[in-house]
Short mmCIF file of C-alpha atoms and ligand atoms in Angstrom, two decimals:
data_model
loop_
_atom_site.label_atom_id
_atom_site.label_comp_id
_atom_site.label_asym_id
_atom_site.label_seq_id
_atom_site.Cartn_x
_atom_site.Cartn_y
_atom_site.Cartn_z
CA MET A 1 15.33 -31.47 20.88
CA LYS A 2 12.54 -30.11 23.08
CA ILE A 3 10.10 -30.17 20.16
CA SER A 4 10.86 -33.74 19.23
CA LEU A 5 10.36 -34.79 22.86
CA LEU A 6 7.00 -33.03 22.87
CA ILE A 7 5.95 -34.77 19.65
CA LEU A 8 7.09 -38.09 21.03
CA SER A 9 5.13 -37.65 24.26
CA LEU A 10 1.99 -36.65 22.31
CA ILE A 11 2.32 -39.78 20.18
CA THR A 12 2.77 -41.85 23.33
CA ILE A 13 -0.31 -40.32 24.95
CA SER A 14 -2.54 -40.95 21.95
CA CYS A 15 -1.29 -44.50 21.37
CA GLY A 16 -1.27 -45.30 25.06
CA SER A 17 -5.03 -44.96 25.52
CA LYS A 18 -6.90 -47.98 24.23
CA HIS A 19 -10.08 -46.01 23.41
CA THR A 20 -10.08 -42.71 21.66
CA ASN A 21 -12.76 -40.22 22.77
CA ARG A 22 -15.76 -40.69 20.55
CA GLU A 23 -18.79 -38.42 20.30
CA LEU A 24 -21.77 -40.10 18.66
CA LYS A 25 -24.28 -38.01 16.78
CA LEU A 26 -27.96 -38.93 17.42
CA ALA A 27 -30.73 -37.20 15.44
CA HIS A 28 -34.48 -37.66 15.87
CA GLY A 29 -37.78 -35.92 15.10
CA LEU A 30 -39.51 -35.60 18.46
CA ASP A 31 -39.96 -32.64 20.77
CA VAL A 32 -37.55 -32.15 23.70
CA ASN A 33 -40.47 -32.60 26.14
CA HIS A 34 -41.24 -36.06 24.76
CA SER A 35 -40.41 -39.07 26.98
CA VAL A 36 -38.17 -40.46 24.21
CA HIS A 37 -36.00 -37.35 24.17
CA LYS A 38 -35.77 -37.36 27.97
CA ALA A 39 -34.76 -41.03 27.88
CA MET A 40 -32.07 -40.22 25.32
CA GLU A 41 -30.66 -37.56 27.61
CA LEU A 42 -30.46 -40.21 30.30
CA MET A 43 -28.75 -42.52 27.79
CA SER A 44 -26.18 -39.85 27.09
CA ASP A 45 -25.36 -39.55 30.81
CA ARG A 46 -25.20 -43.31 31.24
CA LEU A 47 -22.94 -43.71 28.24
CA GLU A 48 -20.53 -41.15 29.59
CA HIS A 49 -20.63 -42.93 32.95
CA HIS A 50 -20.15 -46.50 31.64
CA SER A 51 -17.33 -45.47 29.33
CA GLY A 52 -15.59 -43.32 31.92
CA GLY A 53 -16.04 -40.35 29.58
CA LYS A 54 -14.56 -42.10 26.52
CA MET A 55 -17.83 -42.20 24.65
CA THR A 56 -20.41 -39.42 24.58
CA MET A 57 -23.52 -38.50 22.60
CA ARG A 58 -24.79 -35.28 21.06
CA ILE A 59 -28.55 -35.20 20.45
CA TYR A 60 -30.22 -33.27 17.61
CA PRO A 61 -34.02 -33.29 18.27
CA ASN A 62 -37.03 -31.85 16.42
CA GLN A 63 -36.12 -32.95 12.90
CA GLN A 64 -33.27 -30.43 12.84
CA LEU A 65 -31.37 -32.85 10.61
CA GLY A 66 -34.33 -34.17 8.61
CA SER A 67 -37.49 -36.29 8.60
CA GLU A 68 -37.36 -39.84 9.95
CA ARG A 69 -37.00 -41.26 6.47
CA GLU A 70 -34.14 -38.88 5.67
CA LEU A 71 -32.45 -39.73 8.96
CA LEU A 72 -32.55 -43.43 8.10
CA GLU A 73 -30.78 -42.61 4.84
CA LEU A 74 -28.16 -40.63 6.80
CA LEU A 75 -27.62 -43.70 8.99
CA GLN A 76 -27.13 -45.82 5.88
CA ILE A 77 -24.33 -43.61 4.60
CA GLY A 78 -22.86 -43.11 8.07
CA SER A 79 -23.42 -39.33 8.25
CA ILE A 80 -25.03 -39.75 11.66
CA ASP A 81 -24.39 -42.55 14.16
CA LEU A 82 -27.77 -43.01 15.82
CA SER A 83 -31.39 -42.20 15.15
CA LYS A 84 -34.87 -42.94 16.40
CA ALA A 85 -37.65 -43.76 13.97
CA SER A 86 -41.15 -45.09 14.16
CA ALA A 87 -41.28 -48.75 13.09
CA ALA A 88 -43.83 -47.61 10.48
CA VAL A 89 -41.04 -45.79 8.66
CA VAL A 90 -38.42 -48.47 9.25
CA GLU A 91 -40.64 -50.98 7.40
CA ASN A 92 -39.74 -49.24 4.12
CA PHE A 93 -36.19 -50.42 4.60
CA ALA A 94 -36.57 -53.68 6.54
CA PRO A 95 -39.68 -55.67 5.51
CA GLU A 96 -40.05 -57.80 8.65
CA ILE A 97 -40.77 -54.61 10.59
CA LYS A 98 -44.16 -54.38 8.80
CA LEU A 99 -45.37 -56.78 11.44
CA LEU A 100 -45.42 -53.96 14.00
CA SER A 101 -47.94 -51.90 12.02
CA ILE A 102 -50.55 -54.65 11.75
CA PRO A 103 -53.83 -53.32 13.23
CA TYR A 104 -54.81 -54.82 16.57
CA LEU A 105 -51.72 -57.06 16.62
CA PHE A 106 -51.52 -56.97 20.41
CA ARG A 107 -54.15 -58.22 22.86
CA SER A 108 -53.05 -55.89 25.65
CA ASP A 109 -50.24 -53.59 26.78
CA ASP A 110 -48.74 -56.51 28.62
CA HIS A 111 -48.77 -58.67 25.48
CA MET A 112 -47.16 -55.82 23.52
CA ALA A 113 -44.37 -55.38 26.10
CA LYS A 114 -43.70 -59.13 26.14
CA VAL A 115 -43.25 -59.13 22.37
CA PHE A 116 -40.90 -56.13 22.32
CA ASP A 117 -38.86 -57.43 25.25
CA GLY A 118 -38.63 -61.07 24.13
CA PRO A 119 -37.01 -63.07 21.31
CA ILE A 120 -39.36 -61.69 18.61
CA GLY A 121 -38.37 -58.15 19.58
CA ASP A 122 -34.67 -59.11 19.44
CA ALA A 123 -35.10 -60.69 16.00
CA LEU A 124 -36.87 -57.58 14.69
CA LEU A 125 -34.20 -55.24 16.09
CA ALA A 126 -31.52 -57.28 14.31
CA SER A 127 -33.50 -57.63 11.06
CA SER A 128 -32.47 -54.26 9.60
CA SER A 129 -28.70 -54.88 9.71
CA PRO A 130 -28.52 -55.96 6.02
CA TYR A 131 -29.99 -52.52 5.26
CA LEU A 132 -27.08 -50.76 7.03
CA PHE A 133 -28.53 -49.93 10.42
CA ARG A 134 -29.51 -52.08 13.38
CA GLY A 135 -31.90 -51.70 16.29
CA LEU A 136 -30.47 -51.16 19.76
CA SER A 137 -33.80 -50.87 21.54
CA PHE A 138 -37.49 -50.14 21.21
CA TYR A 139 -39.20 -47.17 22.82
CA ASP A 140 -42.84 -47.41 23.87
CA ALA A 141 -45.11 -45.36 21.61
CA GLY A 142 -48.41 -46.62 23.08
CA LYS A 143 -51.38 -46.92 20.75
CA ARG A 144 -52.26 -44.79 17.74
CA SER A 145 -55.78 -43.39 17.31
CA PHE A 146 -57.54 -41.10 14.84
CA TYR A 147 -58.09 -37.37 15.28
CA THR A 148 -60.19 -35.17 13.03
CA LYS A 149 -60.72 -31.48 12.50
CA ASP A 150 -64.49 -31.28 12.18
CA ARG A 151 -66.13 -34.67 11.85
CA ARG A 152 -67.15 -36.71 14.85
CA VAL A 153 -66.19 -40.36 14.34
CA ASP A 154 -67.77 -43.16 16.36
CA LYS A 155 -67.47 -46.06 13.95
CA PRO A 156 -65.33 -46.95 10.92
CA GLU A 157 -68.01 -45.76 8.42
CA ASP A 158 -67.69 -42.23 9.81
CA LEU A 159 -64.18 -42.04 8.36
CA LYS A 160 -65.50 -42.47 4.82
CA GLY A 161 -64.24 -39.81 2.43
CA LEU A 162 -61.97 -38.09 4.94
CA LYS A 163 -58.38 -37.34 3.97
CA ILE A 164 -56.27 -38.79 6.75
CA ARG A 165 -52.55 -38.20 7.10
CA VAL A 166 -50.51 -41.38 7.56
CA GLN A 167 -46.83 -42.05 8.09
CA SER A 168 -44.70 -43.15 5.17
CA SER A 169 -45.91 -46.76 5.53
CA ASN A 170 -47.75 -49.02 3.10
CA THR A 171 -49.29 -50.89 5.98
CA ALA A 172 -50.79 -47.68 7.38
CA ILE A 173 -51.99 -46.63 3.92
CA GLN A 174 -53.83 -49.93 3.42
CA MET A 175 -55.38 -49.79 6.88
CA VAL A 176 -56.72 -46.27 6.48
CA ASN A 177 -57.97 -46.84 2.93
CA ASN A 178 -59.74 -49.98 4.11
CA PHE A 179 -61.74 -47.82 6.53
CA GLY A 180 -62.94 -45.85 3.50
CA ALA A 181 -60.77 -42.79 4.13
CA ALA A 182 -58.13 -41.48 1.73
CA ALA A 183 -54.68 -42.13 3.24
CA THR A 184 -52.30 -39.23 2.60
CA PRO A 185 -48.62 -39.69 3.57
CA ILE A 186 -47.11 -36.44 4.88
CA PRO A 187 -43.89 -36.01 6.94
CA PHE A 188 -44.57 -35.47 10.65
CA GLY A 189 -43.05 -31.98 10.67
CA GLU A 190 -45.34 -30.75 7.88
CA LEU A 191 -48.56 -32.01 9.39
CA TYR A 192 -49.55 -29.04 11.52
CA THR A 193 -49.69 -26.77 8.47
CA ALA A 194 -51.34 -29.47 6.38
CA LEU A 195 -54.14 -29.76 8.94
CA GLN A 196 -54.47 -26.02 9.29
CA GLN A 197 -54.70 -25.48 5.54
CA GLY A 198 -57.14 -28.34 5.05
CA VAL A 199 -54.78 -30.48 2.96
CA VAL A 200 -55.98 -33.29 5.23
CA ASP A 201 -59.04 -33.61 7.49
CA GLY A 202 -57.31 -35.56 10.21
CA ALA A 203 -54.47 -37.84 11.21
CA GLU A 204 -53.68 -40.54 13.74
CA ASN A 205 -51.16 -40.75 16.55
CA ASN A 206 -50.61 -41.50 20.23
CA PRO A 207 -51.66 -38.93 22.89
CA PRO A 208 -48.20 -37.43 23.61
CA SER A 209 -47.55 -36.71 19.94
CA PHE A 210 -51.08 -35.36 19.39
CA TYR A 211 -50.44 -33.00 22.29
CA LEU A 212 -46.77 -32.00 21.85
CA THR A 213 -47.17 -31.20 18.14
CA GLY A 214 -50.07 -28.83 18.87
CA HIS A 215 -52.31 -30.75 16.42
CA TYR A 216 -55.04 -30.62 19.09
CA GLU A 217 -55.27 -26.87 18.45
CA VAL A 218 -56.67 -27.67 15.00
CA CYS A 219 -58.45 -30.99 15.60
CA LYS A 220 -61.63 -31.08 17.71
CA TYR A 221 -62.09 -34.84 18.00
CA TYR A 222 -59.77 -37.54 19.31
CA ILE A 223 -61.20 -41.01 18.72
CA LEU A 224 -59.49 -43.64 20.89
CA ASP A 225 -59.90 -46.63 18.58
CA GLU A 226 -56.26 -47.62 19.32
CA HIS A 227 -55.77 -49.30 15.95
CA THR A 228 -52.02 -49.92 16.15
CA GLY A 229 -49.23 -50.22 18.70
CA VAL A 230 -46.34 -49.18 16.44
CA PRO A 231 -43.23 -48.69 18.60
CA ASP A 232 -40.34 -46.32 18.11
CA MET A 233 -36.90 -47.82 17.46
CA LEU A 234 -33.45 -46.63 18.48
CA LEU A 235 -31.10 -47.44 15.60
CA ILE A 236 -27.36 -47.34 15.01
CA SER A 237 -25.57 -47.07 11.69
CA GLU A 238 -23.76 -50.27 10.66
CA HIS A 239 -20.76 -48.10 9.74
CA THR A 240 -20.51 -46.90 13.34
CA TRP A 241 -21.27 -50.34 14.78
CA LYS A 242 -18.43 -51.96 12.79
CA LYS A 243 -15.94 -49.41 14.12
CA LEU A 244 -16.74 -50.23 17.76
CA ASN A 245 -14.98 -52.93 19.76
CA GLU A 246 -16.84 -55.33 22.07
CA GLU A 247 -16.37 -53.15 25.12
CA GLU A 248 -17.68 -50.04 23.38
CA ARG A 249 -20.71 -51.95 22.05
CA GLY A 250 -21.37 -53.14 25.59
CA TRP A 251 -21.43 -49.56 26.93
CA LEU A 252 -23.91 -48.57 24.25
CA GLN A 253 -26.16 -51.59 24.72
CA GLN A 254 -26.23 -51.14 28.48
CA SER A 255 -27.03 -47.41 28.15
CA ALA A 256 -29.77 -48.15 25.60
CA ARG A 257 -31.36 -50.70 27.95
CA GLU A 258 -31.39 -48.18 30.78
CA SER A 259 -32.81 -45.53 28.48
CA TYR A 260 -35.67 -47.83 27.40
CA ALA A 261 -36.47 -48.80 31.00
CA TYR A 262 -36.65 -45.12 31.97
CA GLN A 263 -38.79 -44.20 28.95
CA LYS A 264 -41.30 -46.96 29.79
CA GLU A 265 -41.61 -45.45 33.27
CA LEU A 266 -42.28 -42.01 31.80
CA TRP A 267 -44.64 -43.17 29.06
CA LYS A 268 -47.83 -43.99 30.98
CA LYS A 269 -47.76 -40.71 32.85
CA SER A 270 -47.05 -38.71 29.70
CA GLU A 271 -50.02 -40.41 27.98
CA GLU A 272 -52.37 -39.48 30.81
CA GLU A 273 -51.06 -35.93 31.00
CA ALA A 274 -51.43 -35.47 27.25
CA LEU A 275 -55.03 -36.73 27.26
CA GLU A 276 -55.91 -34.43 30.14
CA ALA A 277 -54.22 -31.43 28.51
CA VAL A 278 -56.07 -31.84 25.18
CA ARG A 279 -59.36 -32.38 27.01
CA VAL A 280 -58.85 -29.17 28.98
CA ALA A 281 -58.02 -27.39 25.71
CA GLY A 282 -61.48 -28.37 24.39
CA VAL A 283 -60.86 -31.56 22.40
CA GLU A 284 -63.70 -34.06 22.60
CA ILE A 285 -62.29 -37.46 23.50
CA ILE A 286 -64.40 -40.26 22.05
CA ARG A 287 -64.10 -43.85 23.28
CA PRO A 288 -65.67 -45.85 20.46
CA ASP A 289 -66.39 -49.57 20.38
CA LYS A 290 -62.92 -50.71 19.29
CA ARG A 291 -64.27 -54.08 18.16
CA LEU A 292 -65.94 -52.38 15.17
CA PHE A 293 -62.57 -51.09 13.95
CA GLN A 294 -60.89 -54.39 14.71
CA GLU A 295 -63.50 -56.39 12.77
CA GLU A 296 -63.17 -54.08 9.77
CA SER A 297 -59.36 -54.43 9.78
CA LYS A 298 -59.51 -58.22 9.53
CA ALA A 299 -60.36 -57.88 5.83
CA ILE A 300 -56.82 -56.76 4.99
CA LEU A 301 -54.81 -59.05 7.26
CA GLY A 302 -54.09 -61.46 4.38
CA ASP A 303 -52.78 -58.61 2.19
CA LEU A 304 -50.64 -57.15 4.96
CA LEU A 305 -48.94 -60.46 5.76
CA ASP A 306 -47.37 -60.55 2.33
CA SER A 307 -44.51 -63.02 2.95
CA GLU A 308 -44.07 -66.40 4.62
CA ARG A 309 -41.75 -64.79 7.17
CA LEU A 310 -44.36 -62.20 8.14
CA LYS A 311 -47.04 -64.88 8.52
CA GLN A 312 -44.68 -66.87 10.71
CA LEU A 313 -43.89 -63.83 12.87
CA TYR A 314 -47.58 -62.98 13.16
CA HIS A 315 -48.36 -66.47 14.49
CA GLN A 316 -45.42 -66.32 16.88
CA VAL A 317 -46.80 -63.06 18.28
CA GLN A 318 -50.21 -64.67 18.79
CA ASP A 319 -48.52 -67.51 20.68
CA VAL A 320 -46.86 -65.17 23.18
CA LYS A 321 -48.86 -65.69 26.38
C1 LIG B 1 -45.07 -41.10 16.59
C2 LIG B 1 -43.62 -41.41 16.64
C3 LIG B 1 -42.82 -40.44 15.84
C4 LIG B 1 -43.39 -40.30 14.44
C5 LIG B 1 -44.83 -39.92 14.50
C6 LIG B 1 -45.50 -39.78 13.12
O1 LIG B 1 -45.36 -40.02 17.35
O2 LIG B 1 -43.16 -41.40 17.98
O3 LIG B 1 -41.51 -40.90 15.79
O4 LIG B 1 -42.70 -39.36 13.70
O5 LIG B 1 -45.52 -40.88 15.25
O6 LIG B 1 -46.69 -39.98 13.05
O7 LIG B 1 -44.82 -39.47 12.15
#
């Protein structure tokens, strides 16, 4: 009798609560000192707060669960709930995202923020849902610039013949090859060793990643040509999304918005700190005439905009005032 009462009360308790406790698994490839990771920790707190403890997040940083490309595949099969990937990698799955890797797409930081935070940004975040994950938010990843081990680079011609690591992105491969270098895709986590062993002569990234990966220990020159403004994207598996009710989606969306706002606050400072830290460590920071790189990149714009939809998006971005 006592046992059946106990069972009955347990059933009542579990059926009585509308939301079961849910822990979402988020995996990404960045260091725990990166602004994106810090903003995810804030997201985790906010999610717990908004849901009254019914929904929580566990974060796996530093590529513990795989490279960005592998993590996107895990999202597709629902093995993890959330991930963060560079748009350059997402473009392999969702073609409209190629737009974000077009060289010199944005006129200014302000223009870039307006695009991410406006209707074009929303359309791009939603565009990957047929491929089994959808964007919840962007994260600012600033501008990407070249860094080299031994060769000083002041103009595009100086890149000729160098092996330059790129992300797994056709757009990045075409851009780097167009400068006369040999684009070499290598996963982010393998790059330090690749640079050290001379598999590649250089790479390209934003200041915080150049610094936090330790690549500056191997590369003497950082050339701020700022060729792309490829953002990071916070993504959720469609399998997870479909299981959530409206209220639960709302908690997540609100927490993601707060996380993005916080990361944008941290970004500028982390960029400045990273530049200062690599300079102090002995890296020569070169500020080349960016127009030379921009002019050179125009030659491939037609090839990069390889669908009507991409051309349309490109023009819409130019029209954002
Ligand atoms: C950026 C981005 C990372 C990405 C890296 C790369 O730093 O934030 O998510 O992995 O570029 O070049 O692979």
